[in-house]
PDB file of C-alpha atoms in Angstrom:
ATOM      1  CA  UNK T   1       2.163  13.781  23.771  1.00  0.00           C
ATOM      2  CA  UNK T   2       0.373  15.295  20.809  1.00  0.00           C
ATOM      3  CA  UNK T   3      -2.654  13.354  19.563  1.00  0.00           C
ATOM      4  CA  UNK T   4      -2.491  11.177  16.456  1.00  0.00           C
ATOM      5  CA  UNK T   5      -2.626  13.420  13.400  1.00  0.00           C
ATOM      6  CA  UNK T   6      -4.179  11.589  10.422  1.00  0.00           C
ATOM      7  CA  UNK T   7      -2.260  11.590   7.157  1.00  0.00           C
ATOM      8  CA  UNK T   8      -3.605  11.798   3.629  1.00  0.00           C
ATOM      9  CA  UNK T   9      -3.925   8.652   1.485  1.00  0.00           C
ATOM     10  CA  UNK T  10      -4.740   9.093  -2.211  1.00  0.00           C
ATOM     11  CA  UNK T  11      -5.940   5.965  -4.029  1.00  0.00           C
ATOM     12  CA  UNK T  12      -6.157   6.326  -7.779  1.00  0.00           C
ATOM     13  CA  UNK T  13      -6.990   4.225 -10.795  1.00  0.00           C
ATOM     14  CA  UNK T  14      -5.789   5.819 -14.001  1.00  0.00           C
ATOM     15  CA  UNK T  15      -5.637   5.001 -17.671  1.00  0.00           C
ATOM     16  CA  UNK T  16      -2.548   5.499 -19.786  1.00  0.00           C
ATOM     17  CA  UNK T  17      -1.550   4.392 -23.243  1.00  0.00           C
ATOM     18  CA  UNK T  18       2.033   5.503 -22.742  1.00  0.00           C
ATOM     19  CA  UNK T  19       4.880   2.986 -22.715  1.00  0.00           C
ATOM     20  CA  UNK T  20       5.508   3.825 -19.057  1.00  0.00           C
ATOM     21  CA  UNK T  21       3.050   1.093 -17.973  1.00  0.00           C
ATOM     22  CA  UNK T  22       5.623  -1.483 -19.114  1.00  0.00           C
ATOM     23  CA  UNK T  23       8.782   0.419 -18.128  1.00  0.00           C
ATOM     24  CA  UNK T  24       9.543  -0.701 -14.597  1.00  0.00           C
ATOM     25  CA  UNK T  25      13.084   0.700 -14.577  1.00  0.00           C
ATOM     26  CA  UNK T  26      11.820   4.080 -15.737  1.00  0.00           C
ATOM     27  CA  UNK T  27       9.175   4.122 -12.996  1.00  0.00           C
ATOM     28  CA  UNK T  28      11.747   3.189 -10.367  1.00  0.00           C
ATOM     29  CA  UNK T  29      14.022   6.042 -11.479  1.00  0.00           C
ATOM     30  CA  UNK T  30      11.050   8.432 -11.472  1.00  0.00           C
ATOM     31  CA  UNK T  31       9.911   7.424  -7.961  1.00  0.00           C
ATOM     32  CA  UNK T  32      13.461   7.595  -6.604  1.00  0.00           C
ATOM     33  CA  UNK T  33      13.902  11.102  -7.946  1.00  0.00           C
ATOM     34  CA  UNK T  34      10.544  12.192  -6.522  1.00  0.00           C
ATOM     35  CA  UNK T  35      11.325  10.705  -3.105  1.00  0.00           C
ATOM     36  CA  UNK T  36      14.660  12.543  -3.062  1.00  0.00           C
ATOM     37  CA  UNK T  37      13.191  15.831  -4.272  1.00  0.00           C
ATOM     38  CA  UNK T  38      10.549  15.770  -1.544  1.00  0.00           C
ATOM     39  CA  UNK T  39      12.992  14.777   1.212  1.00  0.00           C
ATOM     40  CA  UNK T  40      11.104  11.602   1.994  1.00  0.00           C
ATOM     41  CA  UNK T  41      12.926   8.659   3.518  1.00  0.00           C
ATOM     42  CA  UNK T  42      12.784   5.314   1.703  1.00  0.00           C
ATOM     43  CA  UNK T  43      13.387   2.300   3.944  1.00  0.00           C
ATOM     44  CA  UNK T  44      13.016  -0.369   1.256  1.00  0.00           C
ATOM     45  CA  UNK T  45      11.283  -1.236  -1.991  1.00  0.00           C
ATOM     46  CA  UNK T  46       9.877  -4.146  -3.966  1.00  0.00           C
ATOM     47  CA  UNK T  47       9.762  -4.059  -7.769  1.00  0.00           C
ATOM     48  CA  UNK T  48       8.464  -7.073  -9.674  1.00  0.00           C
ATOM     49  CA  UNK T  49       7.815  -7.437 -13.396  1.00  0.00           C
ATOM     50  CA  UNK T  50       5.459  -9.926 -15.045  1.00  0.00           C
ATOM     51  CA  UNK T  51       5.836 -11.787 -18.370  1.00  0.00           C
ATOM     52  CA  UNK T  52       3.786  -9.144 -20.242  1.00  0.00           C
ATOM     53  CA  UNK T  53       6.050  -6.395 -18.804  1.00  0.00           C
ATOM     54  CA  UNK T  54       3.386  -5.123 -16.441  1.00  0.00           C
ATOM     55  CA  UNK T  55       4.831  -4.493 -13.002  1.00  0.00           C
ATOM     56  CA  UNK T  56       4.093  -4.117  -9.320  1.00  0.00           C
ATOM     57  CA  UNK T  57       5.978  -1.861  -6.934  1.00  0.00           C
ATOM     58  CA  UNK T  58       5.623  -1.148  -3.224  1.00  0.00           C
ATOM     59  CA  UNK T  59       7.932   1.338  -1.561  1.00  0.00           C
ATOM     60  CA  UNK T  60       8.263   1.584   2.211  1.00  0.00           C
ATOM     61  CA  UNK T  61       8.857   5.090   3.554  1.00  0.00           C
ATOM     62  CA  UNK T  62       9.356   6.185   7.155  1.00  0.00           C
ATOM     63  CA  UNK T  63       6.325   8.368   6.303  1.00  0.00           C
ATOM     64  CA  UNK T  64       4.226   5.297   5.212  1.00  0.00           C
ATOM     65  CA  UNK T  65       4.121   3.916   1.634  1.00  0.00           C
ATOM     66  CA  UNK T  66       3.696   4.231  -2.106  1.00  0.00           C
ATOM     67  CA  UNK T  67       2.471   1.496  -4.470  1.00  0.00           C
ATOM     68  CA  UNK T  68       1.630   0.917  -8.111  1.00  0.00           C
ATOM     69  CA  UNK T  69       0.270  -2.056 -10.063  1.00  0.00           C
ATOM     70  CA  UNK T  70       0.113  -1.700 -13.853  1.00  0.00           C
ATOM     71  CA  UNK T  71      -2.246  -3.425 -16.292  1.00  0.00           C
ATOM     72  CA  UNK T  72      -0.978  -2.475 -19.761  1.00  0.00           C
ATOM     73  CA  UNK T  73      -3.379  -4.970 -21.376  1.00  0.00           C
ATOM     74  CA  UNK T  74      -6.204  -2.825 -19.971  1.00  0.00           C
ATOM     75  CA  UNK T  75      -4.248   0.491 -20.283  1.00  0.00           C
ATOM     76  CA  UNK T  76      -4.775   0.853 -16.510  1.00  0.00           C
ATOM     77  CA  UNK T  77      -2.876   1.235 -13.253  1.00  0.00           C
ATOM     78  CA  UNK T  78      -3.807   1.349  -9.584  1.00  0.00           C
ATOM     79  CA  UNK T  79      -1.725   3.772  -7.554  1.00  0.00           C
ATOM     80  CA  UNK T  80      -1.523   4.616  -3.824  1.00  0.00           C
ATOM     81  CA  UNK T  81       0.348   7.251  -1.899  1.00  0.00           C
ATOM     82  CA  UNK T  82      -0.039   7.550   1.872  1.00  0.00           C
ATOM     83  CA  UNK T  83       2.136   9.813   4.040  1.00  0.00           C
ATOM     84  CA  UNK T  84       1.646  10.220   7.759  1.00  0.00           C
ATOM     85  CA  UNK T  85       1.862  13.631   9.399  1.00  0.00           C
ATOM     86  CA  UNK T  86       4.031  12.421  12.267  1.00  0.00           C
ATOM     87  CA  UNK T  87       7.004  14.774  11.776  1.00  0.00           C
ATOM     88  CA  UNK T  88       5.249  17.486   9.763  1.00  0.00           C
ATOM     89  CA  UNK T  89       2.180  18.043   7.595  1.00  0.00           C
ATOM     90  CA  UNK T  90       2.839  15.981   4.442  1.00  0.00           C
ATOM     91  CA  UNK T  91      -0.518  16.669   2.777  1.00  0.00           C
ATOM     92  CA  UNK T  92       0.966  18.822   0.026  1.00  0.00           C
ATOM     93  CA  UNK T  93       3.610  16.189  -0.700  1.00  0.00           C
ATOM     94  CA  UNK T  94       0.912  13.530  -1.145  1.00  0.00           C
ATOM     95  CA  UNK T  95      -0.902  15.747  -3.661  1.00  0.00           C
ATOM     96  CA  UNK T  96       2.331  16.595  -5.448  1.00  0.00           C
ATOM     97  CA  UNK T  97       3.309  12.917  -5.756  1.00  0.00           C
ATOM     98  CA  UNK T  98      -0.123  12.167  -7.177  1.00  0.00           C
ATOM     99  CA  UNK T  99       0.065  15.041  -9.688  1.00  0.00           C
ATOM    100  CA  UNK T 100       3.613  14.267 -10.787  1.00  0.00           C
ATOM    101  CA  UNK T 101       2.845  10.564 -11.149  1.00  0.00           C
ATOM    102  CA  UNK T 102      -0.167  11.342 -13.336  1.00  0.00           C
ATOM    103  CA  UNK T 103       2.052  13.583 -15.475  1.00  0.00           C
ATOM    104  CA  UNK T 104       4.817  10.963 -15.712  1.00  0.00           C
ATOM    105  CA  UNK T 105       2.327   8.349 -16.970  1.00  0.00           C
ATOM    106  CA  UNK T 106       0.522  10.864 -19.216  1.00  0.00           C
ATOM    107  CA  UNK T 107      -2.497   9.527 -17.352  1.00  0.00           C
ATOM    108  CA  UNK T 108      -6.213  10.179 -17.210  1.00  0.00           C
ATOM    109  CA  UNK T 109      -7.863   9.625 -13.845  1.00  0.00           C
ATOM    110  CA  UNK T 110     -10.493   6.881 -13.783  1.00  0.00           C
ATOM    111  CA  UNK T 111     -11.252   6.992 -10.059  1.00  0.00           C
ATOM    112  CA  UNK T 112      -9.512   9.000  -7.345  1.00  0.00           C
ATOM    113  CA  UNK T 113     -10.257   8.948  -3.656  1.00  0.00           C
ATOM    114  CA  UNK T 114      -8.724  10.908  -0.795  1.00  0.00           C
ATOM    115  CA  UNK T 115      -8.824   9.374   2.671  1.00  0.00           C
ATOM    116  CA  UNK T 116      -7.604  10.995   5.866  1.00  0.00           C
ATOM    117  CA  UNK T 117      -6.399   8.232   8.160  1.00  0.00           C
TER     118      UNK T 117
ATOM    119  CA  UNK D   1      -9.450 -10.676 -23.582  1.00  0.00           C
ATOM    120  CA  UNK D   2     -11.656 -10.513 -20.515  1.00  0.00           C
ATOM    121  CA  UNK D   3     -12.295  -6.999 -19.171  1.00  0.00           C
ATOM    122  CA  UNK D   4     -10.491  -5.677 -16.115  1.00  0.00           C
ATOM    123  CA  UNK D   5     -12.058  -7.207 -13.013  1.00  0.00           C
ATOM    124  CA  UNK D   6     -11.691  -4.867 -10.014  1.00  0.00           C
ATOM    125  CA  UNK D   7     -10.215  -6.301  -6.829  1.00  0.00           C
ATOM    126  CA  UNK D   8     -11.137  -5.551  -3.234  1.00  0.00           C
ATOM    127  CA  UNK D   9      -9.005  -3.167  -1.130  1.00  0.00           C
ATOM    128  CA  UNK D  10      -9.728  -2.959   2.602  1.00  0.00           C
ATOM    129  CA  UNK D  11      -8.229   0.054   4.409  1.00  0.00           C
ATOM    130  CA  UNK D  12      -8.467  -0.113   8.167  1.00  0.00           C
ATOM    131  CA  UNK D  13      -7.401   1.871  11.174  1.00  0.00           C
ATOM    132  CA  UNK D  14      -7.581  -0.155  14.345  1.00  0.00           C
ATOM    133  CA  UNK D  15      -6.717   0.222  17.997  1.00  0.00           C
ATOM    134  CA  UNK D  16      -4.845  -2.368  19.976  1.00  0.00           C
ATOM    135  CA  UNK D  17      -3.207  -2.393  23.361  1.00  0.00           C
ATOM    136  CA  UNK D  18      -1.528  -5.715  22.726  1.00  0.00           C
ATOM    137  CA  UNK D  19       2.254  -6.016  22.524  1.00  0.00           C
ATOM    138  CA  UNK D  20       1.926  -6.967  18.849  1.00  0.00           C
ATOM    139  CA  UNK D  21       2.128  -3.287  17.846  1.00  0.00           C
ATOM    140  CA  UNK D  22       5.814  -3.367  18.811  1.00  0.00           C
ATOM    141  CA  UNK D  23       6.602  -6.938  17.726  1.00  0.00           C
ATOM    142  CA  UNK D  24       7.795  -6.645  14.138  1.00  0.00           C
ATOM    143  CA  UNK D  25       9.238 -10.151  13.991  1.00  0.00           C
ATOM    144  CA  UNK D  26       5.976 -11.624  15.262  1.00  0.00           C
ATOM    145  CA  UNK D  27       3.997  -9.698  12.650  1.00  0.00           C
ATOM    146  CA  UNK D  28       6.334 -10.841   9.889  1.00  0.00           C
ATOM    147  CA  UNK D  29       5.910 -14.478  10.942  1.00  0.00           C
ATOM    148  CA  UNK D  30       2.134 -14.015  11.128  1.00  0.00           C
ATOM    149  CA  UNK D  31       1.907 -12.424   7.653  1.00  0.00           C
ATOM    150  CA  UNK D  32       4.189 -15.068   6.132  1.00  0.00           C
ATOM    151  CA  UNK D  33       2.040 -17.857   7.533  1.00  0.00           C
ATOM    152  CA  UNK D  34      -1.149 -16.175   6.275  1.00  0.00           C
ATOM    153  CA  UNK D  35       0.319 -15.638   2.784  1.00  0.00           C
ATOM    154  CA  UNK D  36       1.316 -19.308   2.638  1.00  0.00           C
ATOM    155  CA  UNK D  37      -2.020 -20.558   3.974  1.00  0.00           C
ATOM    156  CA  UNK D  38      -3.934 -18.581   1.362  1.00  0.00           C
ATOM    157  CA  UNK D  39      -1.645 -19.585  -1.515  1.00  0.00           C
ATOM    158  CA  UNK D  40      -0.713 -16.006  -2.274  1.00  0.00           C
ATOM    159  CA  UNK D  41       2.613 -15.234  -3.929  1.00  0.00           C
ATOM    160  CA  UNK D  42       4.988 -12.843  -2.168  1.00  0.00           C
ATOM    161  CA  UNK D  43       7.474 -11.125  -4.484  1.00  0.00           C
ATOM    162  CA  UNK D  44       9.244  -9.048  -1.849  1.00  0.00           C
ATOM    163  CA  UNK D  45       8.812  -7.267   1.462  1.00  0.00           C
ATOM    164  CA  UNK D  46      10.019  -4.275   3.442  1.00  0.00           C
ATOM    165  CA  UNK D  47      10.045  -4.328   7.246  1.00  0.00           C
ATOM    166  CA  UNK D  48      11.395  -1.341   9.157  1.00  0.00           C
ATOM    167  CA  UNK D  49      11.365  -0.695  12.893  1.00  0.00           C
ATOM    168  CA  UNK D  50      11.575   2.702  14.604  1.00  0.00           C
ATOM    169  CA  UNK D  51      13.329   3.664  17.877  1.00  0.00           C
ATOM    170  CA  UNK D  52      10.093   3.258  19.886  1.00  0.00           C
ATOM    171  CA  UNK D  53       9.634  -0.256  18.397  1.00  0.00           C
ATOM    172  CA  UNK D  54       6.771   0.813  16.180  1.00  0.00           C
ATOM    173  CA  UNK D  55       7.160  -0.588  12.701  1.00  0.00           C
ATOM    174  CA  UNK D  56       6.214  -0.247   9.046  1.00  0.00           C
ATOM    175  CA  UNK D  57       5.803  -3.126   6.623  1.00  0.00           C
ATOM    176  CA  UNK D  58       4.873  -3.291   2.950  1.00  0.00           C
ATOM    177  CA  UNK D  59       4.630  -6.647   1.227  1.00  0.00           C
ATOM    178  CA  UNK D  60       4.499  -6.990  -2.543  1.00  0.00           C
ATOM    179  CA  UNK D  61       2.339  -9.831  -3.850  1.00  0.00           C
ATOM    180  CA  UNK D  62       1.741 -10.882  -7.438  1.00  0.00           C
ATOM    181  CA  UNK D  63      -1.896 -10.247  -6.418  1.00  0.00           C
ATOM    182  CA  UNK D  64      -1.097  -6.621  -5.276  1.00  0.00           C
ATOM    183  CA  UNK D  65      -0.022  -5.645  -1.740  1.00  0.00           C
ATOM    184  CA  UNK D  66      -0.388  -5.637   2.022  1.00  0.00           C
ATOM    185  CA  UNK D  67       0.837  -2.899   4.386  1.00  0.00           C
ATOM    186  CA  UNK D  68       0.833  -1.953   8.047  1.00  0.00           C
ATOM    187  CA  UNK D  69       2.105   1.045  10.002  1.00  0.00           C
ATOM    188  CA  UNK D  70       1.910   0.830  13.798  1.00  0.00           C
ATOM    189  CA  UNK D  71       1.620   3.687  16.306  1.00  0.00           C
ATOM    190  CA  UNK D  72       1.971   2.048  19.738  1.00  0.00           C
ATOM    191  CA  UNK D  73       2.163   5.490  21.414  1.00  0.00           C
ATOM    192  CA  UNK D  74      -1.399   6.044  20.176  1.00  0.00           C
ATOM    193  CA  UNK D  75      -2.409   2.328  20.462  1.00  0.00           C
ATOM    194  CA  UNK D  76      -3.202   2.526  16.734  1.00  0.00           C
ATOM    195  CA  UNK D  77      -2.292   0.954  13.403  1.00  0.00           C
ATOM    196  CA  UNK D  78      -3.200   1.618   9.767  1.00  0.00           C
ATOM    197  CA  UNK D  79      -3.561  -1.519   7.695  1.00  0.00           C
ATOM    198  CA  UNK D  80      -4.198  -2.184   3.975  1.00  0.00           C
ATOM    199  CA  UNK D  81      -4.887  -5.330   2.023  1.00  0.00           C
ATOM    200  CA  UNK D  82      -5.538  -5.177  -1.728  1.00  0.00           C
ATOM    201  CA  UNK D  83      -5.744  -8.281  -3.945  1.00  0.00           C
ATOM    202  CA  UNK D  84      -6.535  -8.140  -7.632  1.00  0.00           C
ATOM    203  CA  UNK D  85      -8.910 -10.643  -9.218  1.00  0.00           C
ATOM    204  CA  UNK D  86      -6.657 -11.299 -12.204  1.00  0.00           C
ATOM    205  CA  UNK D  87      -6.274 -15.074 -11.802  1.00  0.00           C
ATOM    206  CA  UNK D  88      -9.335 -15.741  -9.660  1.00  0.00           C
ATOM    207  CA  UNK D  89     -11.777 -13.969  -7.354  1.00  0.00           C
ATOM    208  CA  UNK D  90      -9.711 -13.070  -4.264  1.00  0.00           C
ATOM    209  CA  UNK D  91     -12.459 -11.170  -2.441  1.00  0.00           C
ATOM    210  CA  UNK D  92     -12.852 -13.789   0.276  1.00  0.00           C
ATOM    211  CA  UNK D  93      -9.093 -13.864   0.842  1.00  0.00           C
ATOM    212  CA  UNK D  94      -9.036 -10.092   1.364  1.00  0.00           C
ATOM    213  CA  UNK D  95     -11.773 -10.370   3.994  1.00  0.00           C
ATOM    214  CA  UNK D  96     -10.054 -13.316   5.649  1.00  0.00           C
ATOM    215  CA  UNK D  97      -6.718 -11.472   5.848  1.00  0.00           C
ATOM    216  CA  UNK D  98      -8.500  -8.515   7.408  1.00  0.00           C
ATOM    217  CA  UNK D  99     -10.321 -10.701   9.954  1.00  0.00           C
ATOM    218  CA  UNK D 100      -7.255 -12.722  10.895  1.00  0.00           C
ATOM    219  CA  UNK D 101      -5.113  -9.600  11.210  1.00  0.00           C
ATOM    220  CA  UNK D 102      -7.665  -8.026  13.544  1.00  0.00           C
ATOM    221  CA  UNK D 103      -7.640 -11.218  15.624  1.00  0.00           C
ATOM    222  CA  UNK D 104      -3.830 -11.380  15.690  1.00  0.00           C
ATOM    223  CA  UNK D 105      -3.616  -7.794  17.007  1.00  0.00           C
ATOM    224  CA  UNK D 106      -6.573  -8.296  19.369  1.00  0.00           C
ATOM    225  CA  UNK D 107      -7.798  -5.165  17.630  1.00  0.00           C
ATOM    226  CA  UNK D 108     -10.856  -2.946  17.663  1.00  0.00           C
ATOM    227  CA  UNK D 109     -11.769  -1.319  14.364  1.00  0.00           C
ATOM    228  CA  UNK D 110     -11.626   2.484  14.371  1.00  0.00           C
ATOM    229  CA  UNK D 111     -12.392   3.023  10.690  1.00  0.00           C
ATOM    230  CA  UNK D 112     -12.749   0.430   7.941  1.00  0.00           C
ATOM    231  CA  UNK D 113     -13.398   1.074   4.282  1.00  0.00           C
ATOM    232  CA  UNK D 114     -13.865  -1.339   1.386  1.00  0.00           C
ATOM    233  CA  UNK D 115     -12.986  -0.139  -2.100  1.00  0.00           C
ATOM    234  CA  UNK D 116     -13.447  -2.092  -5.318  1.00  0.00           C
ATOM    235  CA  UNK D 117     -10.724  -0.982  -7.716  1.00  0.00           C
TER     236      UNK D 117
END
């Protein structure tokens, strides 16, 4: 058996003044398209919106998970993408999801951390 | 409006030789009990089991999220708990969830990181 091969987890806080921080349906469509494009396998998802139209999403993938929590009142979001390397090296996909998410939200990074785990 | 108050995120990798790494139903019952005990608010959950009985879970909370991915073939799991401080200071609850999860899995920490975000 091959040894455990750590996967990359990117944790980001970003600022955005775009309307995307209150557009849960738009974010869901964006994530779904990204997951399909990258041949990842979604096993379930949770999307929840709050009275101020901020939202929380966690998406379960066979490769691990993706999450976002938006704070439009602070023009902020916290975002996580973690993909294991069980079937193949998914490092580039983690970075691409991060980059495309930042572009979708027209975002400026506040704090970004990469963890191999 | 009060400024954004960062919440605590604990990311852990732990080892365990207990049967809990392949007991998805037991883990779900354990997490549900913990969420209730701590008066957290679950908004949805994803539980998915693999052919070798390893499993992946992501739980959406109004306070943020909880996730676990188990690797029984490597006697390992990766675990995350992140609670925002929007309504109140949830720092102690994050630490308690971490401690109780480690006890439930009879686990030994491999790598633990605390991030305020």
